[in-house]
XYZ file of C-alpha atoms in Angstrom:
492
model
C 25.817 9.233 21.668
C 23.270 8.641 19.575
C 24.195 8.147 15.752
C 23.182 11.030 13.565
C 21.224 10.563 9.651
C 22.581 12.427 7.482
C 20.806 13.600 3.552
C 21.480 10.224 1.991
C 19.337 8.291 4.236
C 16.862 9.953 2.872
C 13.865 7.451 1.449
C 13.599 8.424 -2.354
C 9.462 8.781 -3.111
C 9.677 6.302 -5.752
C 9.910 3.365 -3.014
C 7.363 5.913 -0.670
C 4.587 4.898 -4.091
C 5.672 0.828 -3.504
C 5.108 1.606 -0.066
C 2.512 2.957 -0.856
C 1.124 0.282 -2.810
C 1.527 -2.432 -0.303
C -2.007 -4.695 0.765
C -3.915 -4.024 4.353
C -6.434 -6.442 5.927
C -8.579 -4.263 6.023
C -10.225 -1.740 3.160
C -12.349 -0.811 5.887
C -9.474 0.471 7.995
C -9.727 3.905 9.714
C -6.985 5.158 7.098
C -3.808 6.111 9.385
C -4.975 2.129 9.987
C -3.926 1.368 6.621
C -1.571 3.736 6.501
C 0.319 2.507 9.298
C -0.556 -1.140 8.022
C 1.655 -0.209 4.887
C 4.624 1.523 6.742
C 5.014 -1.308 8.718
C 4.747 -3.465 6.071
C 7.819 -1.272 4.022
C 9.928 -1.959 6.820
C 8.744 -5.602 7.040
C 10.214 -6.538 3.797
C 13.307 -4.129 3.887
C 12.230 -0.846 1.595
C 12.327 0.797 4.506
C 15.463 0.564 6.222
C 17.184 0.757 9.416
C 18.369 4.500 10.059
C 16.627 6.027 6.775
C 15.015 8.371 7.457
C 11.334 10.267 5.758
C 10.053 13.105 3.860
C 8.406 15.395 4.826
C 6.059 14.523 5.697
C 3.367 16.320 3.249
C 5.178 15.106 0.474
C 4.140 11.972 2.752
C 0.426 12.453 3.050
C 0.497 13.577 -0.466
C 2.593 10.141 -1.652
C -0.273 7.955 1.005
C -3.279 9.180 -1.230
C -3.974 10.430 2.510
C -4.096 13.942 4.965
C -0.672 15.403 7.372
C -2.856 14.634 10.867
C -3.723 11.372 9.410
C -0.688 10.122 8.467
C 0.708 12.301 11.883
C -2.083 9.825 13.528
C -0.006 6.823 11.794
C 3.108 7.862 13.202
C 1.892 8.608 17.158
C 0.999 4.747 16.096
C 4.087 3.677 14.909
C 5.832 5.594 17.292
C 4.258 3.707 19.722
C 4.923 0.408 18.530
C 8.884 1.116 18.598
C 9.476 0.595 14.834
C 9.974 4.996 14.179
C 11.377 7.271 16.513
C 11.058 11.477 15.948
C 13.758 13.912 16.724
C 13.805 17.350 16.133
C 17.183 19.941 15.278
C 18.671 20.377 11.838
C 19.224 16.554 11.753
C 15.461 15.785 12.970
C 12.903 13.971 11.452
C 10.707 10.195 11.558
C 13.232 7.617 11.318
C 12.871 4.487 11.127
C 13.776 1.943 14.274
C 12.886 -1.905 14.015
C 14.929 -4.640 15.560
C 15.214 -8.600 14.058
C 13.623 -9.159 17.080
C 10.244 -6.780 16.251
C 10.163 -7.689 12.930
C 10.138 -11.320 13.941
C 7.529 -10.483 16.160
C 5.174 -8.104 13.308
C 5.792 -12.015 11.341
C 4.819 -14.613 13.403
C 1.693 -12.148 14.652
C 0.390 -11.809 10.673
C 1.241 -15.976 10.508
C -0.943 -16.313 13.352
C -3.340 -13.977 11.889
C -3.015 -16.651 8.162
C -4.671 -19.751 8.040
C -3.310 -23.154 5.613
C -5.458 -21.930 3.406
C -4.955 -18.519 2.841
C -1.505 -18.975 3.040
C -1.680 -21.871 -0.103
C -4.009 -18.554 -2.256
C -1.284 -16.556 -1.417
C 1.836 -18.510 -2.622
C -0.955 -19.475 -6.064
C -1.693 -15.604 -6.344
C 1.667 -14.977 -6.099
C 3.425 -17.800 -8.250
C -0.562 -17.098 -11.638
C 0.775 -12.843 -10.788
C 4.935 -13.504 -11.524
C 4.745 -15.944 -13.633
C 2.823 -13.591 -15.975
C 4.911 -11.760 -15.225
C 7.841 -13.987 -16.512
C 6.195 -14.489 -19.682
C 6.161 -11.484 -20.355
C 9.871 -10.121 -19.834
C 10.898 -13.617 -21.352
C 9.684 -12.330 -24.960
C 9.872 -8.521 -24.326
C 13.241 -7.532 -22.295
C 16.303 -5.837 -23.645
C 19.829 -6.702 -22.731
C 19.895 -3.512 -19.185
C 17.524 -5.422 -17.993
C 18.718 -8.576 -18.125
C 21.752 -7.199 -16.945
C 19.300 -5.455 -13.772
C 17.044 -8.766 -13.444
C 21.384 -10.319 -12.794
C 21.674 -8.030 -10.812
C 18.026 -8.249 -8.528
C 18.570 -11.775 -8.520
C 22.476 -11.431 -6.688
C 21.773 -9.440 -4.587
C 19.164 -12.037 -2.590
C 22.561 -14.582 -1.538
C 23.319 -11.278 1.267
C 24.262 -12.867 4.232
C 21.626 -10.687 6.821
C 18.044 -11.973 7.096
C 16.660 -8.465 6.524
C 18.175 -7.626 2.737
C 17.649 -11.250 1.909
C 13.870 -10.950 1.772
C 14.405 -7.077 0.725
C 16.369 -8.552 -2.489
C 13.459 -10.506 -2.881
C 11.159 -8.390 -2.960
C 13.539 -6.031 -4.738
C 13.426 -8.790 -7.359
C 9.893 -9.574 -7.568
C 9.476 -5.405 -8.276
C 12.312 -5.854 -11.812
C 10.411 -8.435 -12.968
C 6.645 -6.741 -13.044
C 8.594 -4.304 -13.947
C 10.548 -5.599 -17.534
C 7.328 -6.724 -17.916
C 6.701 -3.863 -19.232
C 2.572 -3.537 -17.877
C 1.248 -1.515 -15.544
C -1.576 -4.149 -15.242
C 1.059 -6.488 -13.979
C 2.909 -4.399 -11.855
C 0.067 -3.212 -10.110
C -0.974 -6.618 -8.907
C 2.310 -7.928 -7.977
C 3.255 -5.542 -5.780
C 1.392 -6.116 -3.076
C 1.052 -10.149 -2.934
C 5.032 -9.842 -3.469
C 4.836 -7.469 -0.434
C 2.888 -9.758 1.660
C 4.300 -13.336 1.269
C 7.806 -11.828 1.964
C 6.978 -9.751 5.564
C 5.670 -13.485 6.316
C 8.371 -14.655 5.954
C 10.255 -13.065 7.546
C 9.055 -15.436 10.822
C 10.969 -18.384 11.724
C 14.545 -20.068 11.211
C 15.461 -20.451 7.262
C 18.452 -22.591 6.728
C 21.673 -21.681 4.343
C 20.803 -24.224 1.921
C 17.684 -23.302 1.379
C 18.172 -19.718 1.010
C 21.042 -20.831 -1.204
C 18.743 -22.977 -3.326
C 16.091 -20.401 -4.336
C 19.015 -17.085 -4.833
C 19.760 -20.465 -7.011
C 16.507 -20.504 -8.272
C 15.838 -16.875 -9.019
C 19.593 -16.727 -11.096
C 17.786 -19.402 -12.714
C 14.794 -17.883 -13.721
C 16.553 -14.511 -15.497
C 19.233 -16.797 -17.369
C 15.353 -18.481 -18.751
C 14.185 -14.728 -19.091
C 17.849 -13.682 -21.574
C 17.673 -16.349 -23.280
C 13.945 -16.067 -23.964
C 12.850 -19.020 -23.387
C 8.787 -17.826 -21.972
C 7.921 -21.273 -21.112
C 10.494 -22.467 -19.009
C 10.537 -19.281 -18.026
C 7.107 -19.579 -16.422
C 8.167 -23.568 -14.873
C 11.043 -22.061 -13.557
C 8.419 -18.568 -11.822
C 5.994 -21.302 -10.496
C 8.552 -23.871 -9.121
C 9.988 -20.346 -6.956
C 6.436 -19.176 -5.686
C 5.897 -22.991 -4.715
C 8.797 -23.416 -2.340
C 8.293 -20.336 -0.350
C 4.936 -21.105 -0.183
C 6.332 -24.802 0.948
C 8.604 -22.156 3.265
C 5.816 -20.227 4.371
C 3.297 -22.968 5.223
C 6.020 -26.069 7.184
C 5.876 -22.425 9.800
C 2.411 -22.072 9.948
C 2.098 -25.385 10.764
C 5.244 -25.447 13.124
C 2.231 -22.458 14.972
C 0.268 -24.950 15.299
C 1.792 -27.477 16.783
C 3.551 -25.142 19.502
C 0.011 -23.887 20.802
C -1.200 -25.144 23.633
C -3.903 -27.691 23.126
C -7.016 -26.438 24.793
C -10.689 -27.101 23.462
C -12.448 -29.370 21.983
C -9.642 -30.090 18.610
C -8.557 -33.300 16.061
C -11.214 -35.892 14.933
C -12.535 -36.177 17.866
C -12.819 -33.247 18.503
C -14.181 -31.962 15.235
C -16.935 -35.528 15.447
C -18.720 -33.616 18.437
C -18.938 -30.688 17.382
C -20.585 -30.920 13.751
C -22.690 -33.014 15.826
C -24.004 -30.605 18.298
C -24.348 -27.977 15.069
C -26.722 -30.975 13.346
C -28.606 -31.442 17.026
C -28.911 -26.936 16.770
C -30.288 -27.141 13.475
C -32.644 -29.681 14.835
C -33.705 -26.809 17.355
C -34.704 -24.649 14.619
C -36.772 -27.304 12.180
C -38.625 -28.491 15.805
C -40.074 -24.820 15.873
C -41.142 -24.960 12.574
C -44.174 -26.907 13.566
C -47.730 -24.588 14.389
C -46.099 -21.835 12.795
C -46.847 -20.350 10.011
C -44.762 -18.618 6.713
C -45.350 -14.875 8.768
C -42.960 -16.122 11.658
C -40.241 -18.494 10.811
C -39.011 -15.560 8.329
C -39.209 -12.696 10.781
C -41.981 -10.539 9.117
C -44.195 -10.011 12.264
C -41.289 -9.395 14.654
C -38.190 -11.451 15.892
C -39.448 -14.379 17.057
C -37.972 -18.270 18.632
C -37.109 -18.833 15.291
C -34.692 -16.253 14.576
C -33.144 -15.955 17.916
C -32.434 -20.450 16.971
C -30.611 -19.849 14.366
C -28.349 -17.114 15.930
C -27.345 -20.067 18.517
C -26.724 -22.366 16.003
C -23.721 -19.950 15.793
C -22.912 -18.255 17.877
C -22.371 -21.281 20.473
C -19.625 -22.027 18.087
C -18.788 -19.260 16.557
C -14.951 -19.585 15.909
C -16.473 -22.672 13.715
C -19.228 -21.245 12.796
C -19.740 -18.749 10.820
C -23.837 -17.850 10.167
C -26.983 -19.799 9.568
C -30.789 -19.029 8.389
C -33.606 -20.945 6.482
C -34.050 -21.277 2.973
C -37.601 -21.419 2.553
C -39.550 -23.527 -0.159
C -39.881 -22.118 -3.342
C -43.579 -20.046 -3.489
C -44.215 -21.238 -0.447
C -44.763 -17.096 0.469
C -47.345 -15.001 -1.368
C -45.387 -12.465 -2.341
C -41.402 -13.557 -2.699
C -40.885 -17.194 -4.659
C -37.828 -16.686 -2.711
C -36.199 -16.011 0.538
C -33.106 -16.404 2.812
C -33.714 -16.031 6.318
C -29.977 -15.884 6.664
C -27.484 -14.150 9.543
C -24.563 -13.893 8.528
C -20.782 -12.974 11.017
C -17.574 -11.901 9.401
C -16.722 -12.045 13.115
C -16.488 -14.045 15.178
C -20.475 -13.888 17.451
C -21.284 -10.595 15.466
C -24.722 -11.550 13.547
C -26.634 -9.763 10.791
C -29.039 -10.527 9.025
C -27.594 -11.142 5.544
C -30.161 -9.746 2.349
C -29.744 -11.471 -0.715
C -30.269 -10.741 -4.288
C -33.744 -12.176 -6.732
C -33.751 -10.416 -8.646
C -33.525 -13.072 -11.664
C -32.440 -9.225 -13.849
C -29.624 -8.780 -10.965
C -25.901 -9.945 -11.374
C -25.744 -11.387 -7.989
C -29.026 -13.058 -8.228
C -29.319 -15.416 -5.551
C -30.733 -18.821 -7.275
C -30.414 -20.870 -4.753
C -32.600 -23.252 -6.031
C -29.631 -24.672 -8.474
C -27.483 -25.070 -5.930
C -26.084 -28.759 -4.160
C -26.413 -27.453 -0.428
C -30.275 -26.858 -0.730
C -30.501 -29.850 -3.224
C -29.162 -32.308 -1.854
C -30.347 -32.844 1.659
C -33.941 -32.383 0.597
C -33.233 -35.955 -2.245
C -30.804 -37.722 0.794
C -33.920 -35.866 3.049
C -29.831 -35.494 6.005
C -27.990 -34.300 6.488
C -25.073 -33.260 3.561
C -22.298 -30.903 3.483
C -21.672 -29.013 -0.176
C -17.877 -27.899 -0.673
C -15.325 -26.388 -0.230
C -17.257 -23.347 -2.991
C -17.169 -19.548 -3.260
C -20.323 -18.875 -2.160
C -20.562 -16.366 -5.023
C -23.672 -13.962 -4.357
C -24.088 -14.665 -0.872
C -21.983 -14.826 1.214
C -18.249 -13.967 -0.943
C -16.860 -16.099 1.578
C -14.910 -19.947 0.190
C -16.865 -21.507 2.490
C -18.136 -25.001 3.476
C -22.716 -25.290 4.269
C -24.410 -27.957 6.045
C -27.324 -28.136 5.699
C -30.318 -30.179 6.861
C -34.373 -30.762 4.945
C -37.507 -29.418 6.743
C -40.842 -32.099 5.581
C -43.774 -32.780 7.721
C -44.484 -29.725 7.767
C -45.959 -26.095 5.966
C -42.727 -26.121 5.509
C -41.988 -28.925 3.517
C -39.125 -28.640 1.199
C -37.094 -25.822 3.107
C -33.493 -25.999 3.968
C -31.727 -24.897 7.617
C -28.279 -24.452 6.903
C -25.432 -22.680 8.044
C -21.199 -22.027 6.910
C -18.260 -23.091 8.040
C -15.216 -20.706 8.922
C -12.669 -22.582 6.181
C -10.076 -21.723 9.482
C -12.463 -22.371 11.562
C -11.972 -26.116 10.418
C -8.635 -25.847 10.166
C -7.786 -24.590 13.307
C -10.369 -27.338 14.409
C -7.735 -30.363 13.176
C -4.719 -29.072 14.207
C -5.002 -27.301 16.730
C -7.023 -28.096 20.569
C -6.562 -31.676 22.661
C -6.055 -34.449 19.911
C -4.810 -31.719 17.266
C -3.796 -33.805 13.962
C -0.388 -33.241 13.755
C 0.140 -30.536 10.864
C 3.658 -31.715 10.505
C 3.857 -34.246 9.371
C 0.557 -33.356 6.497
C -2.691 -34.827 7.023
C -6.611 -32.638 4.782
C -10.080 -33.250 6.435
C -11.063 -34.782 2.955
C -15.233 -34.476 1.971
C -17.092 -37.685 -0.072
C -15.599 -36.914 -3.143
C -12.033 -37.425 -2.758
C -11.600 -32.997 -2.509
C -9.211 -31.649 -0.265
C -11.941 -28.899 3.202
C -8.316 -28.138 4.766
C -5.066 -28.911 4.324
C -1.741 -28.871 5.789
C -0.377 -30.516 2.076
C 1.510 -28.527 0.197
C -0.325 -28.945 -2.984
C -3.518 -29.170 -0.957
C -5.986 -25.823 -1.693
C -9.089 -26.565 -0.444
C -11.683 -28.026 -3.308
C -8.716 -30.359 -5.628
C -8.681 -33.398 -5.521
C -6.148 -35.459 -3.096
C -4.837 -38.124 -4.979
C -6.256 -41.541 -4.346
C -3.192 -43.851 -5.467
C -0.309 -42.107 -3.579
C -0.231 -43.120 0.087
C -2.476 -42.148 2.638
C -3.843 -42.849 6.366
C -7.345 -42.462 6.487
C -9.263 -41.860 9.472
C -13.628 -41.340 9.036
C -14.928 -38.679 11.444
C -16.789 -41.258 13.578
C -19.388 -40.424 16.881
C -22.534 -41.196 18.561
C -24.148 -39.346 15.542
C -25.053 -41.718 11.985
C -26.280 -38.060 10.693
C -22.354 -36.763 11.286
C -20.707 -39.445 10.134
C -23.133 -40.311 6.606
C -20.783 -36.869 5.587
C -17.998 -39.381 5.017
C -16.036 -36.596 5.911
C -12.233 -38.696 6.715
C -8.641 -36.457 7.855
C -5.475 -38.046 5.327
C -3.121 -38.494 6.787
C 0.720 -38.961 5.098
C 1.852 -42.652 5.882
C 5.156 -43.094 7.201
């Protein structure tokens, strides 16, 4: 006989309000998909629990800022996934019906969609925002708030995994509210929710759960003592523990994946050599052309096709490709980029840049290392990882080769690499590097490009004195070897 859901199991509006502010992966997705994702995330982190019933569709739609029709579409999608069930009659309504297997599958899919770099970045954001909350809370909270924080911290010792996730999420919410900052609450809620949703996947040892709960108790004690510095330090330690556990879980997924395609140091070397050849083909095609033909001014031609090919032949690694023309080469445009970019693999579009010096997004590529280094050294160069502000507005590595000996002398042909593609190239496929052992792809300056090391955020410089074994990228192409990239592994 089916259990009846009583009115006491109805979800409170303030909980739904929190769920409505959770992060969605694609802000451009249809509204029904965004509502679906937020409700699913609310289930994953325990804010929406098994057997709880939604209020009326009118109320829920108002909370999420959508029409009832859009809400019904989202609920239809959740129903198809088995996460909700709708019943009619006096005790009817839409009831949440997830099971642990579904939640584990959801978290596994979310983790698989994220790179180790994404997780490291998310953990850093959570640490920064929650540490700011803790700092404010230590300076301003009263006895009532300290008591509420203590209750939230003790709840993190819940026996069932779902209860643990819910307790940690509510502790983050309570910490943010204790900071008395609406701005910090708006930042903390979606970030903490995203982190907790991922943490469902993978077995967590009882010792780890107890350690994390003890850290929560230390945090409350520091806040009660008004120790601002210690509260901030403990919050960073708490977030780092979560980040490290998630990176370990993601590394395990890499190791469990089927070994297909070129991977590891040899595979990455071969793929970079292939990209170098394709960029060289573009350079050869420029010989004998005039600027109008190369810029596409006279219509799409062989150069555009070769640029697209340079990216599309290895679209999982290469995001886009283009030509940065020498300053003054074009009579009517001092600077010009003929660049093709794809947010998703094989969906290339012409990327327009702003060359108005008075504009906020003015893109002066002549000052950028990815343009200057190939011209100065006369060979293949790579710059990054860096945030290409005003360009593709993503963290990337840009490789480029110089053009000389033609009318296009002083121009650079380049390509942007995907950070998740670099990571996948290193840690998956045949001859892959095992990420569980701790490894990083490092550039010639000793800075991390991608990494499975807990503190190896892209762009950070690894400590030279630490015990690492180093394997340089070497192959048939001396240009790739000249990049100076190598893989650092933690020594046994």
